[in-house]
Amino acid sequence: MMLNDPEQTGGLPAQPEVGIAEPAAAAAPAVATVPAALAAEGVPTRFACFVTGTDTEIGKTLVSSAILHKLVQTGVRACGMKPIAAGAEERDGELHNDDAAMLRAAGNVNLPQHITTPFMLREPCAPHIAAALEGVTIEPVTILTAYAEILGASDATVVEGVGGFCVPFSDDFDSAGLAVQLNLPVILVVGMRLGCISHALLTAEAIISRGLVLAGWVANLVDPGMRFVDENISALEQRMPAPLLGRVPRLDNPSAAEAAAFIELAGLPGWPATRA
């Protein structure tokens, strides 16, 4: 699902602060902190975020990979995680998903696929349907356990959600619930096309209403024929309760390195300084 485009009870201790965007008329969400166990060992504050989108196939994987690329450039150990990938095919005896593979390639921490993508599903459809077809139940404990392993092996982590913010995984678990359990600051990818303003504002409202930090948003041009792009982005800048982190144009051959040139995250608290 490459698109300007690549796509397609309890939790872990709270994660470190990545950035806070104050909602216009809501109480500020709780600030994430370094897990007590890690703080006791003197582990420095780390960067971590949850990347979601206004819809499916609007560039979450491209932006997530671009963030990982920029993290690697700072000299830290960066690892991407796509907990659920729906739409996999078997290659050389192992299931392969283009989005999960792009995240793995953008980071510099080599972990087994069952850790970076605990649920690799064959059917390219909604995760709860793909899981049911395979007799699999998507449960938070499996994802949270894998995430804990990633924390131990890396300095920075980017977790990419599935589809939009509220995509169901099972009868009682969805992408929004996963974001809450991970308790990571959220970066929202807005697919620039007709209707994106309402989609973006409703998604931001859903994120903040769950007590999560909306760290920022990225405008990704998915419809090259969209009219009044600048005006739409301006309208969103006036209304979104978080800063614009970048504008990614339509790319002929989208890659993590190319997209990274159009986003800026150095101003977010927790972003690592470039190492010599």
CSV table of C-alpha atoms in Angstrom, one decimal:
chain,number,residue,atom,x,y,z
A,1,MET,CA,0.0,0.0,0.0
A,2,MET,CA,2.7,2.4,-1.0
A,3,LEU,CA,1.3,5.9,-1.4
A,4,ASN,CA,2.9,9.2,-1.2
A,5,ASP,CA,1.9,7.0,0.2
A,6,PRO,CA,3.2,4.0,1.9
A,7,GLU,CA,0.7,2.2,4.0
A,8,GLN,CA,-1.1,0.1,4.3
A,9,THR,CA,-6.1,-5.0,31.3
A,10,GLY,CA,-3.3,-2.5,32.0
A,11,GLY,CA,-0.5,-1.2,29.9
A,12,LEU,CA,3.1,-0.3,30.0
A,13,PRO,CA,4.3,2.5,32.3
A,14,ALA,CA,3.9,6.0,30.9
A,15,GLN,CA,6.5,7.0,28.3
A,16,PRO,CA,8.6,10.2,28.1
A,17,GLU,CA,7.3,13.5,27.0
A,18,VAL,CA,7.7,14.2,23.3
A,19,GLY,CA,5.7,17.4,23.0
A,20,ILE,CA,2.5,19.0,24.3
A,21,ALA,CA,0.0,20.9,22.2
A,22,GLU,CA,-2.6,22.6,24.4
A,23,PRO,CA,-6.1,22.1,23.2
A,24,ALA,CA,-8.1,25.3,22.8
A,25,ALA,CA,-10.8,24.5,25.3
A,26,ALA,CA,-9.9,21.3,27.1
A,27,ALA,CA,-7.8,20.4,30.1
A,28,ALA,CA,-4.2,19.6,29.1
A,29,PRO,CA,-3.6,15.9,28.9
A,30,ALA,CA,-1.3,14.2,31.3
A,31,VAL,CA,2.4,14.6,30.5
A,32,ALA,CA,4.1,11.3,29.8
A,33,THR,CA,7.2,10.5,31.9
A,34,VAL,CA,10.2,8.2,31.8
A,35,PRO,CA,9.2,4.8,33.2
A,36,ALA,CA,10.2,4.5,36.9
A,37,ALA,CA,12.2,1.4,36.2
A,38,LEU,CA,14.2,3.1,33.5
A,39,ALA,CA,14.6,6.3,35.4
A,40,ALA,CA,16.1,4.4,38.3
A,41,GLU,CA,18.8,3.0,36.0
A,42,GLY,CA,19.7,6.5,34.8
A,43,VAL,CA,18.4,6.0,31.3
A,44,PRO,CA,18.0,9.5,29.6
A,45,THR,CA,14.7,10.8,28.4
A,46,ARG,CA,13.9,9.1,25.1
A,47,PHE,CA,11.8,10.1,22.1
A,48,ALA,CA,8.8,8.0,21.3
A,49,CYS,CA,5.6,8.7,19.4
A,50,PHE,CA,2.4,7.1,18.0
A,51,VAL,CA,1.7,8.0,14.4
A,52,THR,CA,-1.9,7.9,13.3
A,53,GLY,CA,-3.8,9.3,10.3
A,54,THR,CA,-7.1,10.7,9.1
A,55,ASP,CA,-7.7,7.6,7.1
A,56,THR,CA,-6.0,4.6,5.5
A,57,GLU,CA,-3.5,5.0,2.7
A,58,ILE,CA,-2.7,8.6,3.5
A,59,GLY,CA,1.0,8.3,4.2
A,60,LYS,CA,1.4,7.1,7.8
A,61,THR,CA,4.2,4.7,6.8
A,62,LEU,CA,6.0,7.3,4.7
A,63,VAL,CA,5.9,9.9,7.6
A,64,SER,CA,6.8,7.2,10.2
A,65,SER,CA,9.8,6.1,8.1
A,66,ALA,CA,10.8,9.7,7.6
A,67,ILE,CA,10.8,10.3,11.4
A,68,LEU,CA,12.9,7.2,11.9
A,69,HIS,CA,15.3,8.4,9.2
A,70,LYS,CA,15.8,11.7,11.0
A,71,LEU,CA,16.3,9.9,14.3
A,72,VAL,CA,19.0,7.7,12.8
A,73,GLN,CA,20.7,10.8,11.5
A,74,THR,CA,21.0,12.2,15.0
A,75,GLY,CA,23.0,9.1,16.0
A,76,VAL,CA,20.5,7.2,18.2
A,77,ARG,CA,19.3,3.7,18.0
A,78,ALA,CA,15.9,4.1,16.4
A,79,CYS,CA,13.3,1.3,15.9
A,80,GLY,CA,9.9,1.4,14.2
A,81,MET,CA,7.0,-0.7,15.2
A,82,LYS,CA,3.8,-1.5,13.2
A,83,PRO,CA,1.9,-3.7,15.7
A,84,ILE,CA,-0.7,-4.9,13.2
A,85,ALA,CA,-0.1,-5.2,9.4
A,86,ALA,CA,-3.0,-6.4,7.3
A,87,GLY,CA,-2.1,-7.4,3.8
A,88,ALA,CA,0.9,-9.8,3.8
A,89,GLU,CA,2.3,-12.3,1.4
A,90,GLU,CA,4.7,-15.1,1.9
A,91,ARG,CA,8.2,-14.6,0.6
A,92,ASP,CA,11.0,-17.1,1.3
A,93,GLY,CA,9.0,-18.8,3.9
A,94,GLU,CA,8.1,-15.6,5.8
A,95,LEU,CA,5.1,-13.3,5.7
A,96,HIS,CA,6.0,-9.9,4.1
A,97,ASN,CA,4.2,-6.6,4.3
A,98,ASP,CA,5.6,-3.6,2.5
A,99,ASP,CA,4.7,-1.1,5.2
A,100,ALA,CA,6.3,-3.1,8.0
A,101,ALA,CA,9.4,-3.7,5.8
A,102,MET,CA,9.7,0.1,5.1
A,103,LEU,CA,9.7,0.8,8.8
A,104,ARG,CA,12.3,-1.8,9.5
A,105,ALA,CA,14.6,-0.5,6.8
A,106,ALA,CA,14.3,3.1,8.0
A,107,GLY,CA,15.5,2.3,11.5
A,108,ASN,CA,18.9,1.0,12.6
A,109,VAL,CA,17.8,-1.6,15.2
A,110,ASN,CA,17.5,-5.1,13.9
A,111,LEU,CA,14.8,-7.0,15.8
A,112,PRO,CA,12.8,-10.1,14.7
A,113,GLN,CA,9.7,-9.4,12.7
A,114,HIS,CA,7.4,-10.9,15.4
A,115,ILE,CA,8.6,-8.2,17.7
A,116,THR,CA,8.3,-5.2,15.4
A,117,THR,CA,5.0,-6.5,13.9
A,118,PRO,CA,3.4,-9.0,16.3
A,119,PHE,CA,0.3,-9.4,14.2
A,120,MET,CA,1.1,-10.0,10.5
A,121,LEU,CA,-2.2,-10.8,8.7
A,122,ARG,CA,-2.6,-12.0,5.1
A,123,GLU,CA,-5.8,-10.4,4.0
A,124,PRO,CA,-5.6,-6.6,3.0
A,125,CYS,CA,-8.7,-5.5,4.8
A,126,ALA,CA,-9.8,-4.1,8.2
A,127,PRO,CA,-7.7,-5.8,11.0
A,128,HIS,CA,-10.6,-7.3,12.9
A,129,ILE,CA,-11.8,-9.0,9.7
A,130,ALA,CA,-8.4,-10.2,8.7
A,131,ALA,CA,-7.7,-11.6,12.1
A,132,ALA,CA,-11.1,-13.4,12.2
A,133,LEU,CA,-10.3,-15.0,8.9
A,134,GLU,CA,-7.2,-16.5,10.4
A,135,GLY,CA,-8.7,-17.4,13.7
A,136,VAL,CA,-6.5,-14.8,15.5
A,137,THR,CA,-7.4,-12.6,18.3
A,138,ILE,CA,-5.6,-9.2,18.4
A,139,GLU,CA,-4.8,-8.6,22.1
A,140,PRO,CA,-3.0,-5.7,23.8
A,141,VAL,CA,-0.8,-7.9,25.9
A,142,THR,CA,1.1,-9.3,22.9
A,143,ILE,CA,1.7,-5.8,21.5
A,144,LEU,CA,2.7,-4.3,24.8
A,145,THR,CA,5.1,-7.2,25.5
A,146,ALA,CA,6.8,-6.6,22.1
A,147,TYR,CA,6.9,-2.9,22.7
A,148,ALA,CA,8.7,-3.5,26.0
A,149,GLU,CA,11.4,-5.4,24.1
A,150,ILE,CA,11.8,-2.6,21.6
A,151,LEU,CA,12.2,-0.1,24.5
A,152,GLY,CA,15.0,-2.2,25.8
A,153,ALA,CA,16.8,-2.4,22.5
A,154,SER,CA,16.5,1.2,21.3
A,155,ASP,CA,16.9,4.8,22.2
A,156,ALA,CA,13.9,6.1,20.2
A,157,THR,CA,10.7,4.4,19.0
A,158,VAL,CA,8.1,5.2,16.4
A,159,VAL,CA,4.8,3.2,16.6
A,160,GLU,CA,2.6,3.4,13.5
A,161,GLY,CA,-1.1,2.8,13.9
A,162,VAL,CA,-3.4,1.1,11.5
A,163,GLY,CA,-5.8,3.0,9.2
A,164,GLY,CA,-7.5,5.8,11.0
A,165,PHE,CA,-7.4,6.5,14.7
A,166,CYS,CA,-10.4,4.3,15.8
A,167,VAL,CA,-9.9,1.2,13.6
A,168,PRO,CA,-11.3,-1.9,15.4
A,169,PHE,CA,-9.0,-4.8,16.2
A,170,SER,CA,-11.5,-7.0,18.0
A,171,ASP,CA,-14.9,-6.6,19.7
A,172,ASP,CA,-13.4,-4.6,22.6
A,173,PHE,CA,-10.0,-3.4,21.4
A,174,ASP,CA,-9.1,-0.8,18.7
A,175,SER,CA,-6.4,1.5,17.6
A,176,ALA,CA,-7.4,4.3,19.9
A,177,GLY,CA,-7.3,1.9,22.8
A,178,LEU,CA,-3.8,0.9,21.8
A,179,ALA,CA,-2.7,4.5,21.7
A,180,VAL,CA,-4.1,5.0,25.2
A,181,GLN,CA,-2.3,1.9,26.6
A,182,LEU,CA,1.0,2.9,25.1
A,183,ASN,CA,0.4,6.5,26.4
A,184,LEU,CA,2.6,8.0,23.7
A,185,PRO,CA,2.4,11.5,22.2
A,186,VAL,CA,0.6,11.3,18.9
A,187,ILE,CA,1.6,12.7,15.5
A,188,LEU,CA,-1.3,13.0,13.1
A,189,VAL,CA,-0.8,12.5,9.4
A,190,VAL,CA,-3.4,14.5,7.5
A,191,GLY,CA,-4.0,13.2,3.9
A,192,MET,CA,-4.5,16.4,1.9
A,193,ARG,CA,-7.6,15.8,-0.3
A,194,LEU,CA,-11.1,17.0,-0.4
A,195,GLY,CA,-12.8,16.6,3.0
A,196,CYS,CA,-9.5,16.5,5.0
A,197,ILE,CA,-10.4,19.5,7.2
A,198,SER,CA,-13.3,17.8,8.9
A,199,HIS,CA,-11.4,14.5,9.1
A,200,ALA,CA,-8.4,16.1,10.7
A,201,LEU,CA,-10.4,18.1,13.3
A,202,LEU,CA,-12.5,15.1,14.3
A,203,THR,CA,-9.4,13.0,14.7
A,204,ALA,CA,-7.7,15.6,16.8
A,205,GLU,CA,-10.8,15.8,19.0
A,206,ALA,CA,-10.8,12.0,19.4
A,207,ILE,CA,-7.1,12.0,20.4
A,208,ILE,CA,-7.4,14.8,22.9
A,209,SER,CA,-10.7,13.4,24.4
A,210,ARG,CA,-8.8,10.3,25.4
A,211,GLY,CA,-6.3,12.3,27.4
A,212,LEU,CA,-3.5,11.9,24.9
A,213,VAL,CA,-0.9,14.5,23.8
A,214,LEU,CA,-1.3,15.6,20.2
A,215,ALA,CA,2.3,16.6,19.5
A,216,GLY,CA,1.8,17.8,16.0
A,217,TRP,CA,0.5,17.1,12.5
A,218,VAL,CA,1.9,16.6,9.1
A,219,ALA,CA,0.2,17.6,5.9
A,220,ASN,CA,0.8,14.9,3.2
A,221,LEU,CA,-0.5,15.6,-0.3
A,222,VAL,CA,-2.2,12.4,-1.5
A,223,ASP,CA,-4.3,14.0,-4.2
A,224,PRO,CA,-2.0,15.9,-6.6
A,225,GLY,CA,-5.1,17.4,-8.2
A,226,MET,CA,-6.4,18.9,-5.0
A,227,ARG,CA,-7.4,22.5,-5.4
A,228,PHE,CA,-6.7,25.2,-2.8
A,229,VAL,CA,-4.1,23.1,-0.9
A,230,ASP,CA,-2.5,26.2,0.7
A,231,GLU,CA,-5.9,27.5,1.8
A,232,ASN,CA,-6.8,24.1,3.3
A,233,ILE,CA,-3.6,23.9,5.2
A,234,SER,CA,-4.0,27.5,6.4
A,235,ALA,CA,-7.5,26.6,7.7
A,236,LEU,CA,-6.1,23.7,9.6
A,237,GLU,CA,-3.3,25.7,11.1
A,238,GLN,CA,-5.9,28.1,12.5
A,239,ARG,CA,-8.0,25.3,14.0
A,240,MET,CA,-5.7,22.4,14.9
A,241,PRO,CA,-4.6,22.3,18.6
A,242,ALA,CA,-1.1,21.3,17.7
A,243,PRO,CA,1.7,22.7,15.5
A,244,LEU,CA,2.2,21.8,11.8
A,245,LEU,CA,5.4,19.8,11.6
A,246,GLY,CA,5.8,19.7,7.8
A,247,ARG,CA,4.2,19.6,4.4
A,248,VAL,CA,5.1,16.5,2.3
A,249,PRO,CA,4.4,17.1,-1.4
A,250,ARG,CA,3.4,14.4,-3.9
A,251,LEU,CA,6.6,12.4,-4.4
A,252,ASP,CA,7.3,10.5,-7.6
A,253,ASN,CA,9.3,7.9,-5.8
A,254,PRO,CA,8.5,8.3,-2.1
A,255,SER,CA,11.2,7.3,0.3
A,256,ALA,CA,12.0,7.9,4.0
A,257,ALA,CA,15.0,10.1,3.1
A,258,GLU,CA,13.1,12.2,0.6
A,259,ALA,CA,10.1,12.8,2.9
A,260,ALA,CA,12.3,13.5,5.9
A,261,ALA,CA,13.5,16.7,4.1
A,262,PHE,CA,10.0,18.1,4.4
A,263,ILE,CA,9.3,17.6,8.2
A,264,GLU,CA,10.9,19.2,11.2
A,265,LEU,CA,10.7,17.7,14.7
A,266,ALA,CA,13.8,19.1,16.4
A,267,GLY,CA,11.6,21.6,18.3
A,268,LEU,CA,9.7,18.8,20.1
A,269,PRO,CA,10.8,18.1,23.7
A,270,GLY,CA,12.6,14.8,23.8
A,271,TRP,CA,14.0,15.0,20.3
A,272,PRO,CA,17.6,13.9,20.5
A,273,ALA,CA,20.4,16.3,19.8
A,274,THR,CA,22.7,15.3,16.9
A,275,ARG,CA,25.7,13.4,18.1
A,276,ALA,CA,29.1,14.1,16.7
